[in-house]
């Protein structure tokens, strides 16, 4: 079971064409709602980019099972395809 949360980032200045976007998880604060199988607690996080365009993109944060995210920090970098 997985859920996805999206947050839209709007560029201050649009690019001429859709840029290359690099994204990375920098911080995570979580809580497990239930005791996991065999007493193990797993924290899983996946961040990705969707709907990239010249004027912005969505940051997608994917969540698993009963994990509660209190805070997720993400850094991103948009690079022009033209040099």
GROMACS .gro file of C-alpha atoms in nm:
model
   83
    1UNK     CA    1   0.000   0.000   0.000
    2UNK     CA    2   0.151   0.331  -0.108
    3UNK     CA    3   0.020   0.691  -0.117
    4UNK     CA    4   0.167   0.987  -0.304
    5UNK     CA    5   0.162   1.351  -0.198
    6UNK     CA    6   0.243   1.624  -0.451
    7UNK     CA    7   0.374   1.978  -0.406
    8UNK     CA    8   0.399   2.215  -0.703
    9UNK     CA    9   0.716   2.421  -0.753
   10UNK     CA   10   0.685   2.726  -0.979
   11UNK     CA   11   1.007   2.863  -1.129
   12UNK     CA   12   1.073   3.233  -1.071
   13UNK     CA   13   1.173   3.262  -1.439
   14UNK     CA   14   1.044   3.006  -1.692
   15UNK     CA   15   1.294   2.806  -1.898
   16UNK     CA   16   1.288   2.812  -2.278
   17UNK     CA   17   1.239   2.433  -2.276
   18UNK     CA   18   1.169   2.179  -2.002
   19UNK     CA   19   1.482   2.162  -1.783
   20UNK     CA   20   1.660   1.861  -1.638
   21UNK     CA   21   1.551   1.837  -1.273
   22UNK     CA   22   1.754   1.667  -1.001
   23UNK     CA   23   1.584   1.598  -0.667
   24UNK     CA   24   1.705   1.452  -0.339
   25UNK     CA   25   1.573   1.372   0.006
   26UNK     CA   26   1.755   1.579   0.270
   27UNK     CA   27   1.553   1.525   0.590
   28UNK     CA   28   1.280   1.298   0.719
   29UNK     CA   29   1.089   1.289   1.048
   30UNK     CA   30   0.858   0.988   1.079
   31UNK     CA   31   0.645   0.787   1.316
   32UNK     CA   32   0.515   0.434   1.284
   33UNK     CA   33   0.145   0.404   1.373
   34UNK     CA   34   0.160   0.030   1.446
   35UNK     CA   35   0.430  -0.212   1.561
   36UNK     CA   36   0.569  -0.370   1.242
   37UNK     CA   37   0.599  -0.743   1.178
   38UNK     CA   38   0.857  -0.917   1.401
   39UNK     CA   39   0.926  -0.594   1.592
   40UNK     CA   40   1.110  -0.424   1.304
   41UNK     CA   41   1.044  -0.064   1.212
   42UNK     CA   42   1.119   0.031   0.855
   43UNK     CA   43   1.135   0.385   0.729
   44UNK     CA   44   1.095   0.407   0.354
   45UNK     CA   45   1.095   0.724   0.155
   46UNK     CA   46   1.087   0.790  -0.216
   47UNK     CA   47   1.082   1.130  -0.380
   48UNK     CA   48   1.040   1.193  -0.751
   49UNK     CA   49   0.951   1.459  -1.008
   50UNK     CA   50   0.633   1.464  -1.216
   51UNK     CA   51   0.472   1.698  -1.466
   52UNK     CA   52   0.798   1.882  -1.544
   53UNK     CA   53   0.741   2.184  -1.768
   54UNK     CA   54   0.911   2.512  -1.858
   55UNK     CA   55   0.739   2.694  -1.571
   56UNK     CA   56   0.757   2.435  -1.290
   57UNK     CA   57   0.710   2.076  -1.172
   58UNK     CA   58   0.561   1.859  -0.898
   59UNK     CA   59   0.766   1.711  -0.617
   60UNK     CA   60   0.615   1.371  -0.534
   61UNK     CA   61   0.662   1.215  -0.191
   62UNK     CA   62   0.564   0.849  -0.176
   63UNK     CA   63   0.456   0.696   0.157
   64UNK     CA   64   0.422   0.331   0.257
   65UNK     CA   65   0.168   0.159   0.482
   66UNK     CA   66   0.121   0.305   0.831
   67UNK     CA   67   0.423   0.538   0.823
   68UNK     CA   68   0.343   0.896   0.925
   69UNK     CA   69   0.564   1.173   0.786
   70UNK     CA   70   0.585   1.473   1.016
   71UNK     CA   71   0.840   1.647   0.796
   72UNK     CA   72   1.016   1.570   0.469
   73UNK     CA   73   1.295   1.792   0.338
   74UNK     CA   74   1.379   1.792  -0.032
   75UNK     CA   75   1.636   1.985  -0.235
   76UNK     CA   76   1.609   2.026  -0.609
   77UNK     CA   77   1.807   2.173  -0.896
   78UNK     CA   78   1.670   2.261  -1.240
   79UNK     CA   79   1.927   2.280  -1.519
   80UNK     CA   80   1.874   2.416  -1.869
   81UNK     CA   81   1.920   2.165  -2.150
   82UNK     CA   82   2.096   2.440  -2.347
   83UNK     CA   83   2.457   2.519  -2.273
   0.00000   0.00000   0.00000
